[in-house]
Amino acid sequence: MLQTALRMLPRVVRPTLVQHPPAKTVPILGAVMSQFSRTIHGGDMGHAEMEISKGEKLNPFELAKLERKFSLYDVDDDRQIEHEDYENYIEKIKEAYNLEKGDPLLHAFENEFEAHWQRMLKFMDENKDGQLSLDEWTDFYPRVTRTARAHTYENLPKFLQTLADAFFTLMDSKCDGVVDPDEYRDFWCRWDAKVEDAKPSVDDETAEEHVNFMSENGKFPLNRDRFREAHADFTWSKDSRTFGRYAMGPIKLNKSQLLVHQ
């Protein structure tokens, strides 16, 4: 499974490397490492860990969002998230930031991802088989992000803050601080491709529609701050009209999932 993903990496990362020289990307990765460190060693997730339990009622839109996020980790489409799927994310970051084996930042990144994987297994792997099924994901994941605080980027678990920033950095291939429809299309077509010559997940028309949706037709340009807000909105909103609907790329919604749920 990992080897299949790795064959796709050159298509994913080479345009980014041209636009992001090492002198610029290392400080960005340093900030990423700082956030990961707070996730594991800080206390912002402690309250969530004590509250994680099964059975929270989700509406169809919330289920569609969780299925979309699950698919991003499930590299081989076997309906299970395994350790190798997380290793694939490490390989993507390694290639994107041009890090060599033994680099201290890469080592830290590997350790933090490993800690996150173990956290997910501890609280979501109900049958203790060492992998996460879609049912386990939808049963338990909402409690991992549960909070009584305001539903803003600042109150996301640090791991999700880091993920939002990493996606924006990779997506902004022109390095102008704003994601446009072309960058959005290119990123998700490459990220979603799990086999060579896969059908593009986003075409030009869809990319423009999604970016316009998140930016409210250009009223709020899709810069890093807006992208962060969209990720927080995607994480917590129960309403399918939410502006962050496409923060994790193309999401499959049927008629019932497009209904408004208060």
PDB file of C-alpha atoms in Angstrom:
ATOM      1  CA  MET A   1       0.000   0.000   0.000  1.00  0.00           C
ATOM      2  CA  LEU A   2       2.751   2.451   0.933  1.00  0.00           C
ATOM      3  CA  GLN A   3       4.665   1.643  -2.241  1.00  0.00           C
ATOM      4  CA  THR A   4       1.564   2.465  -4.310  1.00  0.00           C
ATOM      5  CA  ALA A   5       1.358   5.850  -2.623  1.00  0.00           C
ATOM      6  CA  LEU A   6       5.048   6.535  -3.048  1.00  0.00           C
ATOM      7  CA  ARG A   7       4.820   6.045  -6.809  1.00  0.00           C
ATOM      8  CA  MET A   8       2.469   9.036  -6.819  1.00  0.00           C
ATOM      9  CA  LEU A   9       4.750  11.325  -4.784  1.00  0.00           C
ATOM     10  CA  PRO A  10       6.782  12.870  -7.614  1.00  0.00           C
ATOM     11  CA  ARG A  11       3.565  14.107  -9.193  1.00  0.00           C
ATOM     12  CA  VAL A  12       2.461  15.564  -5.881  1.00  0.00           C
ATOM     13  CA  VAL A  13       5.541  17.365  -4.706  1.00  0.00           C
ATOM     14  CA  ARG A  14       7.772  18.492  -7.546  1.00  0.00           C
ATOM     15  CA  PRO A  15       5.743  21.601  -8.480  1.00  0.00           C
ATOM     16  CA  THR A  16       5.774  22.567  -4.808  1.00  0.00           C
ATOM     17  CA  LEU A  17       9.526  22.165  -4.479  1.00  0.00           C
ATOM     18  CA  VAL A  18      10.134  24.529  -7.366  1.00  0.00           C
ATOM     19  CA  GLN A  19       8.053  27.179  -5.648  1.00  0.00           C
ATOM     20  CA  HIS A  20       9.249  26.573  -2.079  1.00  0.00           C
ATOM     21  CA  PRO A  21      13.056  26.782  -1.703  1.00  0.00           C
ATOM     22  CA  PRO A  22      14.563  25.204   1.435  1.00  0.00           C
ATOM     23  CA  ALA A  23      15.379  28.581   3.007  1.00  0.00           C
ATOM     24  CA  LYS A  24      11.665  29.362   3.151  1.00  0.00           C
ATOM     25  CA  THR A  25      10.214  25.965   4.004  1.00  0.00           C
ATOM     26  CA  VAL A  26      12.418  25.037   6.968  1.00  0.00           C
ATOM     27  CA  PRO A  27      11.069  27.845   9.218  1.00  0.00           C
ATOM     28  CA  ILE A  28       7.542  26.819   8.228  1.00  0.00           C
ATOM     29  CA  LEU A  29       8.276  23.223   9.176  1.00  0.00           C
ATOM     30  CA  GLY A  30       9.789  24.458  12.429  1.00  0.00           C
ATOM     31  CA  ALA A  31       6.451  26.052  13.288  1.00  0.00           C
ATOM     32  CA  VAL A  32       4.731  22.801  12.363  1.00  0.00           C
ATOM     33  CA  MET A  33       7.011  20.908  14.758  1.00  0.00           C
ATOM     34  CA  SER A  34       6.234  23.378  17.523  1.00  0.00           C
ATOM     35  CA  GLN A  35       2.514  22.790  17.106  1.00  0.00           C
ATOM     36  CA  PHE A  36       2.959  19.013  17.067  1.00  0.00           C
ATOM     37  CA  SER A  37       5.014  19.212  20.256  1.00  0.00           C
ATOM     38  CA  ARG A  38       2.242  21.114  22.025  1.00  0.00           C
ATOM     39  CA  THR A  39      -0.244  18.494  20.869  1.00  0.00           C
ATOM     40  CA  ILE A  40       1.626  15.638  22.500  1.00  0.00           C
ATOM     41  CA  HIS A  41       3.203  17.321  25.506  1.00  0.00           C
ATOM     42  CA  GLY A  42       0.694  20.084  26.189  1.00  0.00           C
ATOM     43  CA  GLY A  43      -2.634  19.852  27.974  1.00  0.00           C
ATOM     44  CA  ASP A  44      -5.146  21.035  25.387  1.00  0.00           C
ATOM     45  CA  MET A  45      -6.371  17.501  24.570  1.00  0.00           C
ATOM     46  CA  GLY A  46      -6.643  16.193  28.097  1.00  0.00           C
ATOM     47  CA  HIS A  47     -10.272  17.196  28.563  1.00  0.00           C
ATOM     48  CA  ALA A  48     -11.256  15.511  25.285  1.00  0.00           C
ATOM     49  CA  GLU A  49      -9.572  12.245  26.210  1.00  0.00           C
ATOM     50  CA  MET A  50     -11.686  11.903  29.335  1.00  0.00           C
ATOM     51  CA  GLU A  51     -14.908  12.464  27.416  1.00  0.00           C
ATOM     52  CA  ILE A  52     -14.403  10.124  24.438  1.00  0.00           C
ATOM     53  CA  SER A  53     -17.255   7.625  24.223  1.00  0.00           C
ATOM     54  CA  LYS A  54     -19.358   5.951  21.563  1.00  0.00           C
ATOM     55  CA  GLY A  55     -22.808   6.801  20.282  1.00  0.00           C
ATOM     56  CA  GLU A  56     -22.939  10.523  19.465  1.00  0.00           C
ATOM     57  CA  LYS A  57     -25.767  11.190  17.013  1.00  0.00           C
ATOM     58  CA  LEU A  58     -24.567  12.697  13.734  1.00  0.00           C
ATOM     59  CA  ASN A  59     -26.633  14.182  10.922  1.00  0.00           C
ATOM     60  CA  PRO A  60     -26.044  13.121   7.276  1.00  0.00           C
ATOM     61  CA  PHE A  61     -23.790  16.116   6.552  1.00  0.00           C
ATOM     62  CA  GLU A  62     -21.555  15.365   9.531  1.00  0.00           C
ATOM     63  CA  LEU A  63     -21.269  11.744   8.400  1.00  0.00           C
ATOM     64  CA  ALA A  64     -20.332  12.854   4.872  1.00  0.00           C
ATOM     65  CA  LYS A  65     -17.540  15.045   6.281  1.00  0.00           C
ATOM     66  CA  LEU A  66     -16.147  12.208   8.370  1.00  0.00           C
ATOM     67  CA  GLU A  67     -16.254   9.843   5.391  1.00  0.00           C
ATOM     68  CA  ARG A  68     -14.346  12.405   3.322  1.00  0.00           C
ATOM     69  CA  LYS A  69     -11.657  12.802   5.973  1.00  0.00           C
ATOM     70  CA  PHE A  70     -11.440   9.019   6.386  1.00  0.00           C
ATOM     71  CA  SER A  71     -10.845   8.620   2.651  1.00  0.00           C
ATOM     72  CA  LEU A  72      -7.841  10.962   2.805  1.00  0.00           C
ATOM     73  CA  TYR A  73      -6.093   8.558   5.173  1.00  0.00           C
ATOM     74  CA  ASP A  74      -7.322   5.331   3.570  1.00  0.00           C
ATOM     75  CA  VAL A  75      -4.713   5.197   0.812  1.00  0.00           C
ATOM     76  CA  ASP A  76      -5.656   1.832  -0.675  1.00  0.00           C
ATOM     77  CA  ASP A  77      -9.454   2.180  -0.346  1.00  0.00           C
ATOM     78  CA  ASP A  78      -9.763  -0.959   1.772  1.00  0.00           C
ATOM     79  CA  ARG A  79     -12.077   0.822   4.252  1.00  0.00           C
ATOM     80  CA  GLN A  80      -9.456   0.535   6.982  1.00  0.00           C
ATOM     81  CA  ILE A  81      -6.903   3.077   8.220  1.00  0.00           C
ATOM     82  CA  GLU A  82      -3.650   1.320   9.035  1.00  0.00           C
ATOM     83  CA  HIS A  83      -0.220   2.364  10.249  1.00  0.00           C
ATOM     84  CA  GLU A  84       1.086   2.392   6.679  1.00  0.00           C
ATOM     85  CA  ASP A  85      -1.485   5.046   5.773  1.00  0.00           C
ATOM     86  CA  TYR A  86       0.068   7.348   8.359  1.00  0.00           C
ATOM     87  CA  GLU A  87       3.533   6.491   7.056  1.00  0.00           C
ATOM     88  CA  ASN A  88       2.365   7.711   3.649  1.00  0.00           C
ATOM     89  CA  TYR A  89       1.646  11.149   5.136  1.00  0.00           C
ATOM     90  CA  ILE A  90       5.172  11.265   6.541  1.00  0.00           C
ATOM     91  CA  GLU A  91       6.586  10.402   3.126  1.00  0.00           C
ATOM     92  CA  LYS A  92       4.569  13.174   1.481  1.00  0.00           C
ATOM     93  CA  ILE A  93       5.882  15.748   3.956  1.00  0.00           C
ATOM     94  CA  LYS A  94       9.429  14.398   3.580  1.00  0.00           C
ATOM     95  CA  GLU A  95       9.310  14.842  -0.184  1.00  0.00           C
ATOM     96  CA  ALA A  96       7.489  18.182  -0.097  1.00  0.00           C
ATOM     97  CA  TYR A  97      10.051  19.782   2.224  1.00  0.00           C
ATOM     98  CA  ASN A  98      13.044  18.023   0.649  1.00  0.00           C
ATOM     99  CA  LEU A  99      14.137  16.488   3.960  1.00  0.00           C
ATOM    100  CA  GLU A 100      16.832  13.824   4.089  1.00  0.00           C
ATOM    101  CA  LYS A 101      16.799  10.738   6.283  1.00  0.00           C
ATOM    102  CA  GLY A 102      18.306  11.610   9.643  1.00  0.00           C
ATOM    103  CA  ASP A 103      17.222  15.245   9.489  1.00  0.00           C
ATOM    104  CA  PRO A 104      16.218  16.219  13.085  1.00  0.00           C
ATOM    105  CA  LEU A 105      13.029  17.872  11.852  1.00  0.00           C
ATOM    106  CA  LEU A 106      12.031  14.740   9.945  1.00  0.00           C
ATOM    107  CA  HIS A 107      12.801  12.617  12.995  1.00  0.00           C
ATOM    108  CA  ALA A 108      10.604  14.847  15.159  1.00  0.00           C
ATOM    109  CA  PHE A 109       7.841  14.748  12.563  1.00  0.00           C
ATOM    110  CA  GLU A 110       7.934  10.929  12.491  1.00  0.00           C
ATOM    111  CA  ASN A 111       7.745  10.765  16.285  1.00  0.00           C
ATOM    112  CA  GLU A 112       4.813  13.164  16.499  1.00  0.00           C
ATOM    113  CA  PHE A 113       2.840  11.334  13.821  1.00  0.00           C
ATOM    114  CA  GLU A 114       3.519   8.066  15.601  1.00  0.00           C
ATOM    115  CA  ALA A 115       2.202   9.550  18.842  1.00  0.00           C
ATOM    116  CA  HIS A 116      -0.935  10.770  17.040  1.00  0.00           C
ATOM    117  CA  TRP A 117      -1.505   7.322  15.513  1.00  0.00           C
ATOM    118  CA  GLN A 118      -1.204   5.684  18.926  1.00  0.00           C
ATOM    119  CA  ARG A 119      -3.694   8.196  20.335  1.00  0.00           C
ATOM    120  CA  MET A 120      -6.204   7.318  17.623  1.00  0.00           C
ATOM    121  CA  LEU A 121      -5.773   3.591  18.256  1.00  0.00           C
ATOM    122  CA  LYS A 122      -6.173   4.037  21.995  1.00  0.00           C
ATOM    123  CA  PHE A 123      -9.475   5.843  21.787  1.00  0.00           C
ATOM    124  CA  MET A 124     -11.005   4.640  18.506  1.00  0.00           C
ATOM    125  CA  ASP A 125      -9.872   1.053  17.860  1.00  0.00           C
ATOM    126  CA  GLU A 126     -12.829  -0.617  19.577  1.00  0.00           C
ATOM    127  CA  ASN A 127     -12.030  -4.200  18.519  1.00  0.00           C
ATOM    128  CA  LYS A 128      -8.269  -3.775  19.133  1.00  0.00           C
ATOM    129  CA  ASP A 129      -7.200  -5.097  15.710  1.00  0.00           C
ATOM    130  CA  GLY A 130      -4.593  -2.398  15.153  1.00  0.00           C
ATOM    131  CA  GLN A 131      -6.533  -0.559  12.457  1.00  0.00           C
ATOM    132  CA  LEU A 132      -9.492   1.808  12.262  1.00  0.00           C
ATOM    133  CA  SER A 133     -12.658   0.934  10.374  1.00  0.00           C
ATOM    134  CA  LEU A 134     -15.052   3.532   9.017  1.00  0.00           C
ATOM    135  CA  ASP A 135     -17.573   2.600  11.728  1.00  0.00           C
ATOM    136  CA  GLU A 136     -14.998   3.120  14.469  1.00  0.00           C
ATOM    137  CA  TRP A 137     -13.984   6.421  12.857  1.00  0.00           C
ATOM    138  CA  THR A 138     -17.526   7.810  12.720  1.00  0.00           C
ATOM    139  CA  ASP A 139     -18.388   6.487  16.193  1.00  0.00           C
ATOM    140  CA  PHE A 140     -15.443   8.024  18.025  1.00  0.00           C
ATOM    141  CA  TYR A 141     -13.741  10.767  15.983  1.00  0.00           C
ATOM    142  CA  PRO A 142     -16.262  13.535  16.846  1.00  0.00           C
ATOM    143  CA  ARG A 143     -15.377  13.145  20.522  1.00  0.00           C
ATOM    144  CA  VAL A 144     -11.679  13.646  19.774  1.00  0.00           C
ATOM    145  CA  THR A 145     -12.471  17.176  18.557  1.00  0.00           C
ATOM    146  CA  ARG A 146     -15.154  17.911  21.146  1.00  0.00           C
ATOM    147  CA  THR A 147     -14.796  21.190  23.042  1.00  0.00           C
ATOM    148  CA  ALA A 148     -16.971  23.558  25.038  1.00  0.00           C
ATOM    149  CA  ARG A 149     -14.926  26.499  23.785  1.00  0.00           C
ATOM    150  CA  ALA A 150     -15.645  28.660  20.733  1.00  0.00           C
ATOM    151  CA  HIS A 151     -15.432  26.735  17.461  1.00  0.00           C
ATOM    152  CA  THR A 152     -12.463  28.659  16.077  1.00  0.00           C
ATOM    153  CA  TYR A 153      -9.115  27.644  14.601  1.00  0.00           C
ATOM    154  CA  GLU A 154      -7.373  28.540  17.876  1.00  0.00           C
ATOM    155  CA  ASN A 155      -9.454  25.908  19.689  1.00  0.00           C
ATOM    156  CA  LEU A 156      -8.866  23.087  17.222  1.00  0.00           C
ATOM    157  CA  PRO A 157      -6.662  20.271  18.518  1.00  0.00           C
ATOM    158  CA  LYS A 158      -3.095  21.243  17.611  1.00  0.00           C
ATOM    159  CA  PHE A 159      -2.800  18.301  15.240  1.00  0.00           C
ATOM    160  CA  LEU A 160      -5.652  19.687  13.115  1.00  0.00           C
ATOM    161  CA  GLN A 161      -4.153  23.184  13.237  1.00  0.00           C
ATOM    162  CA  THR A 162      -0.931  21.731  11.863  1.00  0.00           C
ATOM    163  CA  LEU A 163      -2.785  19.812   9.146  1.00  0.00           C
ATOM    164  CA  ALA A 164      -4.585  22.971   7.987  1.00  0.00           C
ATOM    165  CA  ASP A 165      -1.327  24.938   7.793  1.00  0.00           C
ATOM    166  CA  ALA A 166       0.497  22.137   5.981  1.00  0.00           C
ATOM    167  CA  PHE A 167      -2.274  21.824   3.395  1.00  0.00           C
ATOM    168  CA  PHE A 168      -2.307  25.572   2.788  1.00  0.00           C
ATOM    169  CA  THR A 169       1.481  25.732   2.401  1.00  0.00           C
ATOM    170  CA  LEU A 170       1.474  22.913  -0.143  1.00  0.00           C
ATOM    171  CA  MET A 171      -1.589  24.247  -1.955  1.00  0.00           C
ATOM    172  CA  ASP A 172      -0.206  27.797  -2.321  1.00  0.00           C
ATOM    173  CA  SER A 173       2.254  26.756  -5.042  1.00  0.00           C
ATOM    174  CA  LYS A 174       2.537  30.333  -6.371  1.00  0.00           C
ATOM    175  CA  CYS A 175       3.669  31.531  -2.925  1.00  0.00           C
ATOM    176  CA  ASP A 176       1.458  34.625  -3.125  1.00  0.00           C
ATOM    177  CA  GLY A 177      -0.418  33.928   0.120  1.00  0.00           C
ATOM    178  CA  VAL A 178      -3.772  33.185  -1.556  1.00  0.00           C
ATOM    179  CA  VAL A 179      -5.143  29.914  -2.958  1.00  0.00           C
ATOM    180  CA  ASP A 180      -6.798  30.300  -6.352  1.00  0.00           C
ATOM    181  CA  PRO A 181      -8.946  27.757  -8.265  1.00  0.00           C
ATOM    182  CA  ASP A 182      -5.990  26.417 -10.265  1.00  0.00           C
ATOM    183  CA  GLU A 183      -3.966  25.722  -7.119  1.00  0.00           C
ATOM    184  CA  TYR A 184      -6.990  24.179  -5.408  1.00  0.00           C
ATOM    185  CA  ARG A 185      -7.633  21.899  -8.409  1.00  0.00           C
ATOM    186  CA  ASP A 186      -4.009  20.824  -8.789  1.00  0.00           C
ATOM    187  CA  PHE A 187      -3.568  20.061  -5.102  1.00  0.00           C
ATOM    188  CA  TRP A 188      -6.656  17.899  -4.683  1.00  0.00           C
ATOM    189  CA  CYS A 189      -6.247  16.085  -7.991  1.00  0.00           C
ATOM    190  CA  ARG A 190      -2.756  15.060  -6.902  1.00  0.00           C
ATOM    191  CA  TRP A 191      -3.609  14.391  -3.267  1.00  0.00           C
ATOM    192  CA  ASP A 192      -6.688  12.297  -4.083  1.00  0.00           C
ATOM    193  CA  ALA A 193      -4.928  10.247  -6.781  1.00  0.00           C
ATOM    194  CA  LYS A 194      -4.334   6.784  -5.323  1.00  0.00           C
ATOM    195  CA  VAL A 195      -3.450   5.041  -8.566  1.00  0.00           C
ATOM    196  CA  GLU A 196      -1.665   6.307 -11.647  1.00  0.00           C
ATOM    197  CA  ASP A 197      -3.891   7.825 -14.338  1.00  0.00           C
ATOM    198  CA  ALA A 198      -6.764   8.195 -11.869  1.00  0.00           C
ATOM    199  CA  LYS A 199      -9.666  10.361 -12.986  1.00  0.00           C
ATOM    200  CA  PRO A 200      -9.168  13.944 -11.655  1.00  0.00           C
ATOM    201  CA  SER A 201     -11.231  14.534  -8.523  1.00  0.00           C
ATOM    202  CA  VAL A 202     -11.693  18.241  -9.325  1.00  0.00           C
ATOM    203  CA  ASP A 203     -12.174  19.889 -12.731  1.00  0.00           C
ATOM    204  CA  ASP A 204     -11.811  23.596 -13.550  1.00  0.00           C
ATOM    205  CA  GLU A 205     -15.485  24.404 -13.015  1.00  0.00           C
ATOM    206  CA  THR A 206     -15.653  22.568  -9.705  1.00  0.00           C
ATOM    207  CA  ALA A 207     -12.462  24.217  -8.435  1.00  0.00           C
ATOM    208  CA  GLU A 208     -13.819  27.676  -9.171  1.00  0.00           C
ATOM    209  CA  GLU A 209     -17.122  26.795  -7.490  1.00  0.00           C
ATOM    210  CA  HIS A 210     -15.401  25.515  -4.338  1.00  0.00           C
ATOM    211  CA  VAL A 211     -13.008  28.457  -3.982  1.00  0.00           C
ATOM    212  CA  ASN A 212     -15.833  30.938  -4.563  1.00  0.00           C
ATOM    213  CA  PHE A 213     -17.897  29.104  -1.945  1.00  0.00           C
ATOM    214  CA  MET A 214     -15.156  29.326   0.710  1.00  0.00           C
ATOM    215  CA  SER A 215     -14.272  32.929  -0.151  1.00  0.00           C
ATOM    216  CA  GLU A 216     -17.916  34.000  -0.461  1.00  0.00           C
ATOM    217  CA  ASN A 217     -17.328  34.996  -4.076  1.00  0.00           C
ATOM    218  CA  GLY A 218     -14.088  36.798  -3.294  1.00  0.00           C
ATOM    219  CA  LYS A 219     -15.356  38.772  -0.308  1.00  0.00           C
ATOM    220  CA  PHE A 220     -12.847  36.932   1.900  1.00  0.00           C
ATOM    221  CA  PRO A 221      -9.804  35.866  -0.186  1.00  0.00           C
ATOM    222  CA  LEU A 222      -8.670  32.327   0.546  1.00  0.00           C
ATOM    223  CA  ASN A 223      -5.510  33.310   2.414  1.00  0.00           C
ATOM    224  CA  ARG A 224      -4.002  31.375   5.344  1.00  0.00           C
ATOM    225  CA  ASP A 225      -6.302  32.943   7.940  1.00  0.00           C
ATOM    226  CA  ARG A 226      -9.424  32.250   5.887  1.00  0.00           C
ATOM    227  CA  PHE A 227      -8.229  28.712   5.184  1.00  0.00           C
ATOM    228  CA  ARG A 228      -7.735  28.151   8.915  1.00  0.00           C
ATOM    229  CA  GLU A 229     -11.254  29.429   9.603  1.00  0.00           C
ATOM    230  CA  ALA A 230     -12.617  27.118   6.912  1.00  0.00           C
ATOM    231  CA  HIS A 231     -10.957  24.109   8.538  1.00  0.00           C
ATOM    232  CA  ALA A 232     -12.452  24.950  11.928  1.00  0.00           C
ATOM    233  CA  ASP A 233     -15.834  25.450  10.289  1.00  0.00           C
ATOM    234  CA  PHE A 234     -15.514  22.104   8.466  1.00  0.00           C
ATOM    235  CA  THR A 235     -14.628  20.348  11.728  1.00  0.00           C
ATOM    236  CA  TRP A 236     -17.583  21.522  13.771  1.00  0.00           C
ATOM    237  CA  SER A 237     -20.420  22.776  11.575  1.00  0.00           C
ATOM    238  CA  LYS A 238     -23.658  20.792  11.411  1.00  0.00           C
ATOM    239  CA  ASP A 239     -25.037  22.865   8.510  1.00  0.00           C
ATOM    240  CA  SER A 240     -24.226  21.858   4.936  1.00  0.00           C
ATOM    241  CA  ARG A 241     -24.396  25.517   3.832  1.00  0.00           C
ATOM    242  CA  THR A 242     -21.299  26.257   5.921  1.00  0.00           C
ATOM    243  CA  PHE A 243     -18.547  28.196   4.115  1.00  0.00           C
ATOM    244  CA  GLY A 244     -15.930  25.605   5.137  1.00  0.00           C
ATOM    245  CA  ARG A 245     -17.720  22.778   3.353  1.00  0.00           C
ATOM    246  CA  TYR A 246     -14.857  22.207   0.901  1.00  0.00           C
ATOM    247  CA  ALA A 247     -11.912  22.802   3.265  1.00  0.00           C
ATOM    248  CA  MET A 248     -10.927  19.145   2.902  1.00  0.00           C
ATOM    249  CA  GLY A 249     -11.487  19.101  -0.833  1.00  0.00           C
ATOM    250  CA  PRO A 250     -14.368  17.653  -2.850  1.00  0.00           C
ATOM    251  CA  ILE A 251     -17.018  16.124  -0.605  1.00  0.00           C
ATOM    252  CA  LYS A 252     -19.777  13.874  -1.909  1.00  0.00           C
ATOM    253  CA  LEU A 253     -23.179  15.140  -0.833  1.00  0.00           C
ATOM    254  CA  ASN A 254     -26.553  13.766  -1.838  1.00  0.00           C
ATOM    255  CA  LYS A 255     -29.823  15.681  -1.605  1.00  0.00           C
ATOM    256  CA  SER A 256     -30.522  14.736   2.013  1.00  0.00           C
ATOM    257  CA  GLN A 257     -26.998  15.760   3.086  1.00  0.00           C
ATOM    258  CA  LEU A 258     -27.467  19.201   1.537  1.00  0.00           C
ATOM    259  CA  LEU A 259     -30.418  19.909   3.784  1.00  0.00           C
ATOM    260  CA  VAL A 260     -29.826  22.358   6.627  1.00  0.00           C
ATOM    261  CA  HIS A 261     -29.445  20.748  10.041  1.00  0.00           C
ATOM    262  CA  GLN A 262     -29.606  23.052  13.029  1.00  0.00           C
TER     263      GLN A 262
END
